[in-house]
Short mmCIF file of C-alpha atoms in Angstrom, two decimals:
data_model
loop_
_atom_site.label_atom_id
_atom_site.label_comp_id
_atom_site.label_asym_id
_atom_site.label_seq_id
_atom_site.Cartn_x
_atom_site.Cartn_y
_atom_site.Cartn_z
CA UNK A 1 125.53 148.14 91.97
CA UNK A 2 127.27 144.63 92.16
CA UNK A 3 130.48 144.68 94.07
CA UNK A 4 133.58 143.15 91.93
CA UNK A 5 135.01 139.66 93.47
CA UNK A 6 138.52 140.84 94.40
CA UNK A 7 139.38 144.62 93.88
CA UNK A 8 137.77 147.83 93.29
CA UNK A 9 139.99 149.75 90.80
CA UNK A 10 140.86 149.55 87.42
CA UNK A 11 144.44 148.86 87.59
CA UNK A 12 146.19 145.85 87.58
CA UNK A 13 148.79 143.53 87.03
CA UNK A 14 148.58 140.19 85.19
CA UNK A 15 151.21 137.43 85.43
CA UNK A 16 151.06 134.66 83.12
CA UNK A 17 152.51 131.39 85.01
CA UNK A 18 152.95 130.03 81.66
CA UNK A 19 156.00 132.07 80.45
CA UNK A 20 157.47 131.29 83.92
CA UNK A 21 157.11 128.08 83.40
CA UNK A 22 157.98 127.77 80.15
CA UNK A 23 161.59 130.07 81.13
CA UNK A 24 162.47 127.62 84.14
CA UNK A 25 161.72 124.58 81.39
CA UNK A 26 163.89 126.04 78.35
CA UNK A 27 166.70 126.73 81.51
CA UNK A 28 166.21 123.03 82.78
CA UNK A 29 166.82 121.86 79.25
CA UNK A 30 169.81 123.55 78.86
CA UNK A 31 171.72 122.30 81.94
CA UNK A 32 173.06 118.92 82.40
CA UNK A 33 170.42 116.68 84.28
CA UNK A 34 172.62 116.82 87.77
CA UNK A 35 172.50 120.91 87.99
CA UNK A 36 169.94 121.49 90.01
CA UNK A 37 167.81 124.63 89.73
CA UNK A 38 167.00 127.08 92.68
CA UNK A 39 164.44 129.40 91.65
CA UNK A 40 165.42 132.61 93.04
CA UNK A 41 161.72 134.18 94.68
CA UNK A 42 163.02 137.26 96.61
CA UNK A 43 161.24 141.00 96.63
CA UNK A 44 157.97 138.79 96.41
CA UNK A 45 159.17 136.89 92.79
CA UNK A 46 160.71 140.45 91.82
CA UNK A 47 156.90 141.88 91.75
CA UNK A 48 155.49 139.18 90.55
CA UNK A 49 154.36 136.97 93.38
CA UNK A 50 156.30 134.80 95.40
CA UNK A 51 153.99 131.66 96.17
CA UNK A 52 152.67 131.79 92.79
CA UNK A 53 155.78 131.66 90.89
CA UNK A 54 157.66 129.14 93.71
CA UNK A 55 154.68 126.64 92.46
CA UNK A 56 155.17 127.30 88.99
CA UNK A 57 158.63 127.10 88.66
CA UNK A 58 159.06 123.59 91.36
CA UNK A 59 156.67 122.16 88.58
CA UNK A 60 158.43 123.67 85.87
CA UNK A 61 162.08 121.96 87.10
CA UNK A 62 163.40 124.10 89.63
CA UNK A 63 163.82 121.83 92.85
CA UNK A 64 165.12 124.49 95.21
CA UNK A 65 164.29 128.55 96.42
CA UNK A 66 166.17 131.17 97.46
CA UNK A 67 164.89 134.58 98.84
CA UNK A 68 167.03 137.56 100.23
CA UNK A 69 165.83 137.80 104.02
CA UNK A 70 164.47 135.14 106.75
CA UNK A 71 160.77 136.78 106.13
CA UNK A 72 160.54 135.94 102.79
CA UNK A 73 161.22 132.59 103.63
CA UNK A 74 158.99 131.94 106.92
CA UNK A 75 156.00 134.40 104.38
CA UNK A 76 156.71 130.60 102.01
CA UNK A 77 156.47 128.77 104.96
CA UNK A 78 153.11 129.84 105.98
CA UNK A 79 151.66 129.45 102.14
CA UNK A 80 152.06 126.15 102.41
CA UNK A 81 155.51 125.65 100.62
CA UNK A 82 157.91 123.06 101.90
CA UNK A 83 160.58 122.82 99.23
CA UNK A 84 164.04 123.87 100.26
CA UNK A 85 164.80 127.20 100.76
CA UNK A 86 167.84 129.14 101.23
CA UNK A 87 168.62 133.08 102.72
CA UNK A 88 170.14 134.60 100.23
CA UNK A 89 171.41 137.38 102.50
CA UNK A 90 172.77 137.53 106.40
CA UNK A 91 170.43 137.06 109.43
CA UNK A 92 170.69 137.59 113.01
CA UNK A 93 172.13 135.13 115.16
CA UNK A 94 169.53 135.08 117.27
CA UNK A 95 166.84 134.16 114.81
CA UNK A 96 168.54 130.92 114.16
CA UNK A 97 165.40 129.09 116.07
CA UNK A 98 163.42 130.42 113.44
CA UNK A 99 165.64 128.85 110.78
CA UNK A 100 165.37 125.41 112.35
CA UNK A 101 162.05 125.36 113.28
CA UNK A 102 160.86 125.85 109.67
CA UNK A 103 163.26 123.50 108.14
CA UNK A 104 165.16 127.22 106.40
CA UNK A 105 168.94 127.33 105.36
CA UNK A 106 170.36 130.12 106.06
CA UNK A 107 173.92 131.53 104.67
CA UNK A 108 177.15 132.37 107.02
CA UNK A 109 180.70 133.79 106.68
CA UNK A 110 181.78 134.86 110.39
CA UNK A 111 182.54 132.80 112.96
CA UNK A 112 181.57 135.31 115.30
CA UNK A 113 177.97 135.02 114.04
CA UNK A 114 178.22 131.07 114.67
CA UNK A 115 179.06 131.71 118.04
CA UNK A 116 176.10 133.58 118.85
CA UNK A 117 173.79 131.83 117.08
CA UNK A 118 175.03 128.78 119.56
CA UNK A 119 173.37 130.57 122.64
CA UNK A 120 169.70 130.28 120.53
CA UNK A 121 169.82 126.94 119.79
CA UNK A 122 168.43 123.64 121.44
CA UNK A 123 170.02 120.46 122.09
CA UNK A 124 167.78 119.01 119.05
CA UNK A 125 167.65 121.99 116.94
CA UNK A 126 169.77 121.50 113.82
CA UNK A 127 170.20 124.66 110.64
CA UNK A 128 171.36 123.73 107.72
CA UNK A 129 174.11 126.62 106.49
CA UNK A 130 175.73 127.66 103.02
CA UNK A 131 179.14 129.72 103.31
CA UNK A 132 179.57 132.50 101.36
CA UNK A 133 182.35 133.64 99.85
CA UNK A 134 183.22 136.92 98.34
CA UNK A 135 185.47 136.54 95.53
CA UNK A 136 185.00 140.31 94.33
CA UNK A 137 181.46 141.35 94.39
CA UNK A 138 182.50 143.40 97.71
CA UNK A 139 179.26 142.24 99.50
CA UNK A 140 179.13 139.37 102.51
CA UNK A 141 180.99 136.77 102.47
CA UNK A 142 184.71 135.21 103.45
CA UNK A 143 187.45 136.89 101.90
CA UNK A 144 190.34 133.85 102.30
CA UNK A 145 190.80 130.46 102.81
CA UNK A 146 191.57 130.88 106.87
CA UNK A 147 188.54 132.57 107.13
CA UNK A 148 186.81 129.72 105.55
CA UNK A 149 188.43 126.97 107.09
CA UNK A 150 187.29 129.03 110.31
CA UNK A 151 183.78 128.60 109.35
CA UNK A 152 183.78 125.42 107.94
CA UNK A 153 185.45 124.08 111.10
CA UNK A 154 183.83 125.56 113.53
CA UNK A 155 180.05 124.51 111.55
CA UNK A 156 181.86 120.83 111.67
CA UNK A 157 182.17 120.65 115.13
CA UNK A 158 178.61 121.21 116.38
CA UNK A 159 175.89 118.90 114.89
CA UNK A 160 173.25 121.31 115.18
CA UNK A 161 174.75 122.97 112.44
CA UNK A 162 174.93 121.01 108.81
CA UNK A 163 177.48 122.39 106.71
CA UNK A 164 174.93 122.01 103.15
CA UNK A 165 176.11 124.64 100.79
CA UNK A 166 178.81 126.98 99.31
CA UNK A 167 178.55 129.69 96.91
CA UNK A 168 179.78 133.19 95.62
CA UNK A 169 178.08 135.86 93.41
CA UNK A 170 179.54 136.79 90.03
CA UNK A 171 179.52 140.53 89.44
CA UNK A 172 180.18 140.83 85.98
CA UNK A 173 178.71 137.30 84.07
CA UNK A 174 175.99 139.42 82.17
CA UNK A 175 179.12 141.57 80.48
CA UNK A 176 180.64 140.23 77.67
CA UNK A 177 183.80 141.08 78.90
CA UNK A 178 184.66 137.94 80.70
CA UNK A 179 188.19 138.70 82.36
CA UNK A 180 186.36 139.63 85.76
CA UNK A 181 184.45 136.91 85.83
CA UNK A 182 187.01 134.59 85.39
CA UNK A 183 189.15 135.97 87.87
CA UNK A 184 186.14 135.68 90.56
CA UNK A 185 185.53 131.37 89.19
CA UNK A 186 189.23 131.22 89.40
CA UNK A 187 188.84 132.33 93.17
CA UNK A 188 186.45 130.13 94.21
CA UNK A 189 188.37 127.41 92.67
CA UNK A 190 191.43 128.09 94.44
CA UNK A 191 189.20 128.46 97.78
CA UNK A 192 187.03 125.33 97.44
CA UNK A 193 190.65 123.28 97.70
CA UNK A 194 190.71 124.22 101.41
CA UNK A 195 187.68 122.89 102.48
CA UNK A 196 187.59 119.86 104.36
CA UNK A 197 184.54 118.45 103.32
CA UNK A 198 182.48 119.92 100.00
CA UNK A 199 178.92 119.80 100.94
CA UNK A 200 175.72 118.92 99.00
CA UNK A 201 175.51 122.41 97.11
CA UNK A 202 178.27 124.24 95.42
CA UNK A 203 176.55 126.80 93.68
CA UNK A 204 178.06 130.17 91.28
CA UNK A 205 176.01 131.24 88.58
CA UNK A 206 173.17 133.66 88.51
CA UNK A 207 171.18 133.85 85.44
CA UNK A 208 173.39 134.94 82.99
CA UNK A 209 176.68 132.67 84.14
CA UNK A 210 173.70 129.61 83.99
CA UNK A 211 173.26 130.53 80.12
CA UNK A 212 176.97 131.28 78.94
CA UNK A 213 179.41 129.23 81.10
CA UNK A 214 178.80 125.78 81.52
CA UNK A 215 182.17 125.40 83.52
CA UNK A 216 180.59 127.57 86.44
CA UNK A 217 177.67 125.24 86.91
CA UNK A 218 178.98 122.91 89.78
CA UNK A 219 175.96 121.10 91.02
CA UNK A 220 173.56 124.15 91.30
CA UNK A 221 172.43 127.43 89.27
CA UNK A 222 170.22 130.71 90.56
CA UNK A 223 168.02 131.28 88.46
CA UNK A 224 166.65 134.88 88.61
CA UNK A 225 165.75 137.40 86.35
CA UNK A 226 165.71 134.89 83.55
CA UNK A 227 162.76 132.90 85.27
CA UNK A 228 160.66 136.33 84.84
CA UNK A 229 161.57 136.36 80.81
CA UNK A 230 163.81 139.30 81.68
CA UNK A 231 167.32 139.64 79.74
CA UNK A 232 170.23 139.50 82.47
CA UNK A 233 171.73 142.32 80.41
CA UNK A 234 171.00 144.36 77.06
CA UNK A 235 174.46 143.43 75.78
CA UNK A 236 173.87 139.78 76.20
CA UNK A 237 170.21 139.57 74.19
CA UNK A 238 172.23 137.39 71.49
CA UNK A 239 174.01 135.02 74.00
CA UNK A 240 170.06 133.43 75.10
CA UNK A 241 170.08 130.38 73.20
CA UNK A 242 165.95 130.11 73.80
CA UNK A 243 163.01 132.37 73.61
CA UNK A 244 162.45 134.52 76.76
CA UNK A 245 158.43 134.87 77.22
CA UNK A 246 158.20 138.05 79.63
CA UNK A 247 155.40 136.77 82.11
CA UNK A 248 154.39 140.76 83.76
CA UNK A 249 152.41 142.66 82.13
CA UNK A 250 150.58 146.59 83.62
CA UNK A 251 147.20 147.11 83.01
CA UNK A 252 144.25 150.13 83.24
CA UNK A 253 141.74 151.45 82.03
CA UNK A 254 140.15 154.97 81.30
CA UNK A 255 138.20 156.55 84.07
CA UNK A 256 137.35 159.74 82.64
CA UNK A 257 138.11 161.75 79.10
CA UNK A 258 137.67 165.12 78.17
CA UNK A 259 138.32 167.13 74.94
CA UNK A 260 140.61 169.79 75.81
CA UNK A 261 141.26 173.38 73.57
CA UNK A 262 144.55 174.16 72.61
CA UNK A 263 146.78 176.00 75.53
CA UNK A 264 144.71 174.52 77.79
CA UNK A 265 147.14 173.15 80.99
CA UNK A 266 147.22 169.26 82.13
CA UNK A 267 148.58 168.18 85.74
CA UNK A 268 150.41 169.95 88.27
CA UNK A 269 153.10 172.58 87.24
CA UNK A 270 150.78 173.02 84.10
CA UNK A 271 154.03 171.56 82.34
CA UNK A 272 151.73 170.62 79.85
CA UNK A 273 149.85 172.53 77.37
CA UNK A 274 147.91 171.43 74.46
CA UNK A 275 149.45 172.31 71.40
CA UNK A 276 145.67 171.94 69.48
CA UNK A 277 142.19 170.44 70.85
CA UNK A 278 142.73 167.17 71.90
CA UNK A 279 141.57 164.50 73.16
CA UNK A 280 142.79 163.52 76.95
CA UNK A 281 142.03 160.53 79.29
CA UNK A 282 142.97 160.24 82.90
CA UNK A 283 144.23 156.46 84.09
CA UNK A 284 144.07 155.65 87.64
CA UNK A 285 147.47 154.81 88.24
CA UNK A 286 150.18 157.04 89.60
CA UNK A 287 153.86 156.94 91.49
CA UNK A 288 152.18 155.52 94.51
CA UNK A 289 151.93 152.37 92.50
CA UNK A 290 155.74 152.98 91.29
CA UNK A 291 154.30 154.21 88.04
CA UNK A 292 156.81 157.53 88.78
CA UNK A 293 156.83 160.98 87.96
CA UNK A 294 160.29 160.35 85.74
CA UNK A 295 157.39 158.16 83.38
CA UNK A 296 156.45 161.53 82.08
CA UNK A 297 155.95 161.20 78.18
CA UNK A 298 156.44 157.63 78.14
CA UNK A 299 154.03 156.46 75.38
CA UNK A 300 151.27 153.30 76.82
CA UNK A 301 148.82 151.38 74.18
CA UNK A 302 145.29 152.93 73.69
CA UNK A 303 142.94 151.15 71.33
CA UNK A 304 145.91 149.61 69.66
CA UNK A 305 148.13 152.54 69.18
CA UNK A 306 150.99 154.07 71.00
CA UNK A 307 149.82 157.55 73.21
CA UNK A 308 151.72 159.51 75.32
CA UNK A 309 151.65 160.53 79.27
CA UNK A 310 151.08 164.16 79.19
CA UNK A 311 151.71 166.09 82.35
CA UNK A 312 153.24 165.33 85.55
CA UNK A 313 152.40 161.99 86.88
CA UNK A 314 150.28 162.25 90.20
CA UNK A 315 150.18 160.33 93.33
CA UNK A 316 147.37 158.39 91.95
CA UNK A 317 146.41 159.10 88.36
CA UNK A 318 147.88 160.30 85.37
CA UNK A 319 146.82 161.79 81.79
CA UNK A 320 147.23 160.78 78.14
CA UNK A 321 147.02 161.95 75.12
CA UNK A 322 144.27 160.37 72.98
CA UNK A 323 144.11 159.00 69.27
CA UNK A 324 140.77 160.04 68.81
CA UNK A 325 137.46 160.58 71.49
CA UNK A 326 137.49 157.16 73.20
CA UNK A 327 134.91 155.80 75.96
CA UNK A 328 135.35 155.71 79.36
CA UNK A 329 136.40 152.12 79.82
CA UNK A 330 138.68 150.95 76.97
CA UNK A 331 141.76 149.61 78.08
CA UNK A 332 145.01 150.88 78.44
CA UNK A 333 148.49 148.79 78.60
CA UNK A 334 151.25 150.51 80.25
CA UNK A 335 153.65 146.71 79.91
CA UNK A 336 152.64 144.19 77.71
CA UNK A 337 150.93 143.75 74.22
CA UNK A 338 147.89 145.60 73.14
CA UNK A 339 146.69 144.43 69.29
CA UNK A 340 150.67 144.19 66.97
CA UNK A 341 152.21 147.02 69.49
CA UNK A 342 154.08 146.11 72.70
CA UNK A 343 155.60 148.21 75.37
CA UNK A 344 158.43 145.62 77.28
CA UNK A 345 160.14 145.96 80.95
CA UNK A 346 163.23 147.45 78.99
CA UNK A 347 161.55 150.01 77.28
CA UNK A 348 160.21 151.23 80.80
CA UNK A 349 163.67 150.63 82.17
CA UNK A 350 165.04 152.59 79.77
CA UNK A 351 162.53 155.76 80.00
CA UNK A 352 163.97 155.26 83.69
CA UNK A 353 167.47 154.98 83.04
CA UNK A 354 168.02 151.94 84.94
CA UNK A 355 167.81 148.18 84.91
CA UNK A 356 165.30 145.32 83.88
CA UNK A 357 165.00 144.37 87.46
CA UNK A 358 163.73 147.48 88.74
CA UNK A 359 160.42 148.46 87.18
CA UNK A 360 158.42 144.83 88.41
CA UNK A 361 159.83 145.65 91.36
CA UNK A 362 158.81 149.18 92.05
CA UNK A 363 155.19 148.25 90.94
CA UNK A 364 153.83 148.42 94.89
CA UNK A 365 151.58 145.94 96.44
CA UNK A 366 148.53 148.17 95.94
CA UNK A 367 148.51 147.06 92.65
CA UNK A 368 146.50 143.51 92.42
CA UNK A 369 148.37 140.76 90.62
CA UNK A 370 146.16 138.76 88.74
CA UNK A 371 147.59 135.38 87.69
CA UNK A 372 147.22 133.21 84.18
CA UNK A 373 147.60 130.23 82.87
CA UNK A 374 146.29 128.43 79.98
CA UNK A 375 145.17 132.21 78.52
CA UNK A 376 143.03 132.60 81.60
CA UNK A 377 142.75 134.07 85.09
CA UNK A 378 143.31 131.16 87.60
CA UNK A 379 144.48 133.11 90.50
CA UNK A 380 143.87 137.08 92.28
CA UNK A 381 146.07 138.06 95.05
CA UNK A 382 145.25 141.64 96.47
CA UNK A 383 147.55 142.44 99.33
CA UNK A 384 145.92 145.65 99.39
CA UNK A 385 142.40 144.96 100.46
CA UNK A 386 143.47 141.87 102.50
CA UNK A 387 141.75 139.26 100.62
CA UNK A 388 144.31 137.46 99.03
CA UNK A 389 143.29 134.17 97.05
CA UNK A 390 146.41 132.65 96.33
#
């Protein structure tokens, strides 16, 4: 029996680089031509794969990445990406070497942690650093204009540190109720007037303040959940001026099916019992892969049509309920479009009571991505099995 190229099970994920690309484009055309993009890559492209989507979306407009921890960005590094890239979220002091060695800005907002991160630095070693500020999302960052006069100071005074960036996070911009949001712009407003010196980046808005507020650009915009096709926020579907194309899409197929009499039990528990003969097929996917338990009776695609998961979801398979007697084989979509039906990342966020960002995320590494572009596969990575192509 021939051994397949890249992974040995019938479950995967495909990412089409096209609707990332085409997101990042439709967000670049919307900005003014001086708002520069930063493609925000973090949790590995928020399941979909960081170097593949840092490539895509560079090309696509963005000219900047950010990621949430130091290994994220040295992981880049090492995949042969040399863009700028900022941490998103505090590191130690005494990685600071790291930082400068691979060319990585980091983000500050204690003076204490500048004084540490002094001891681990070289005579020639030089960070570049973005202050952040908290202006109500209750997070990191400085909390009033001593505190960032502190830090700005104190980075202006040793030339191994270059003072490139200042931001804040908006915790409300995907609610239509703006009054919170304008409070926290009104903030940063107020703070920015104490610095001595504005640096290169002054960047706000996530994806949603990047669609609806033009006055929050300043010279830079996150762009995050938007990149992915994702909506920031069910309540602000209508505010998207452009198309979203959703670029991840869940994949299976049927390993085994069986005609089962009625009463007969599926899964553990025997929580499920058949309420006639039917037709069942088993998928080998289960919560190991972040396809979770709570996914119980959440319909997927089979031959077209919508079919439901019957029984409790298992570590590594689960069951369905059938259409009709179907071969071993056929495909099943658990995300994505199978013939006129389609299953989105907010109908599975829903089923799970919680947000868009979640479920790609969840999806573990044991799952291959597979990667397209032009309709086709270009690109496998398989973190599992070691023998990643990307």
């Amino acid at each position: 029996m021939e051994e397949q190229a890249y992974f040995y099970r019938d479950t995967w994920a495909e990412v089409d680089l096209d609707c990332i690309a085409e997101n990042v484009s439709s967000v670049r055309k919307h900005l003014p031509e001086k708002v520069e993009i930063m493609a925000v890559v973090k949790a590995n492209a928020y399941g979909h794969g960081d170097v593949q989507v840092a490539k895509t979306a560079l090309s696509a407009g963005a000219s900047l990445l950010a990621v949430a921890f130091m290994d994220e960005a040295v992981a880049l590094r090492h995949k042969g990406i040399h863009a700028p890239i900022l941490v998103l979220g505090a590191s130690r002091p005494e990685d600071v070497q790291v930082a400068a060695k691979y060319n990585i800005s980091l983000t500050v907002f204690q003076k204490d942690w500048l004084q540490q991160a002094q001891q681990h630095l070289a005579s020639g070693d030089r960070v570049s650093l973005h202050i952040k500020v908290d202006t109500g999302m209750g997070r990191i960052g400085v909390r009033s204009r001593d505190e960032l006069s502190s830090v700005e100071q104190f980075i202006l005074k040793d030339e191994r540190f270059h003072f490139e960036g200042i931001f804040t996070h908006f915790a409300t911009a995907d609610e239509l109720d703006t009054r919170y949001f304008k409070q926290q712009l009104a903030l940063f407003e107020e703070l920015l007037k104490g610095l001595t010196k504005q640096p290169k980046y002054v960047h706000t808005s996530n994806s949603a303040a990047a669609i609806r507020f033009p006055h929050a650009y300043f010279n830079a915009v996150r762009l995050g959940i938007t990149m992915y096709g994702l909506t920031p926020s069910l309540e602000m579907q209508k505010e998207i001026p452009f198309p979203l194309k959703e670029a991840f899409s869940l994949q299976t197929r049927l390993v085994h099916v069986k005609k089962v009499k009625k009463g007969d039990k599926v899964s553990y528990g025997a929580t499920y019992e058949s309420g006639s003969d039917e037709w069942i097929g088993t998928i080998p996917i289960g919560y190991a892969d972040g396809w979770i338990r709570r996914l119980q009776g959440q319909e997927v695609l089979v031959d077209g049509k919508r079919s439901p998961i019957v029984g409790r979801i298992c570590m590594d398979q689960c069951m369905v309920r059938l259409p009709a007697q179907l071969p071993v084989g056929t495909a099943v979509t658990l995300i994505g479009r199978q013939g006129q039906e389609f299953i989105s990342i907010n109908e599975i966020a829903g089923k799970l009571e919680t947000i868009n960002y979640e479920v790609p995320c969840i999806i573990s590494n044991r799952v291959p991505r597979l990667y397209k572009k032009g309709g086709k596969i270009v690109d496998i990575k398989n973190d599992v099995l070691g023998k990643s192509q990307a």
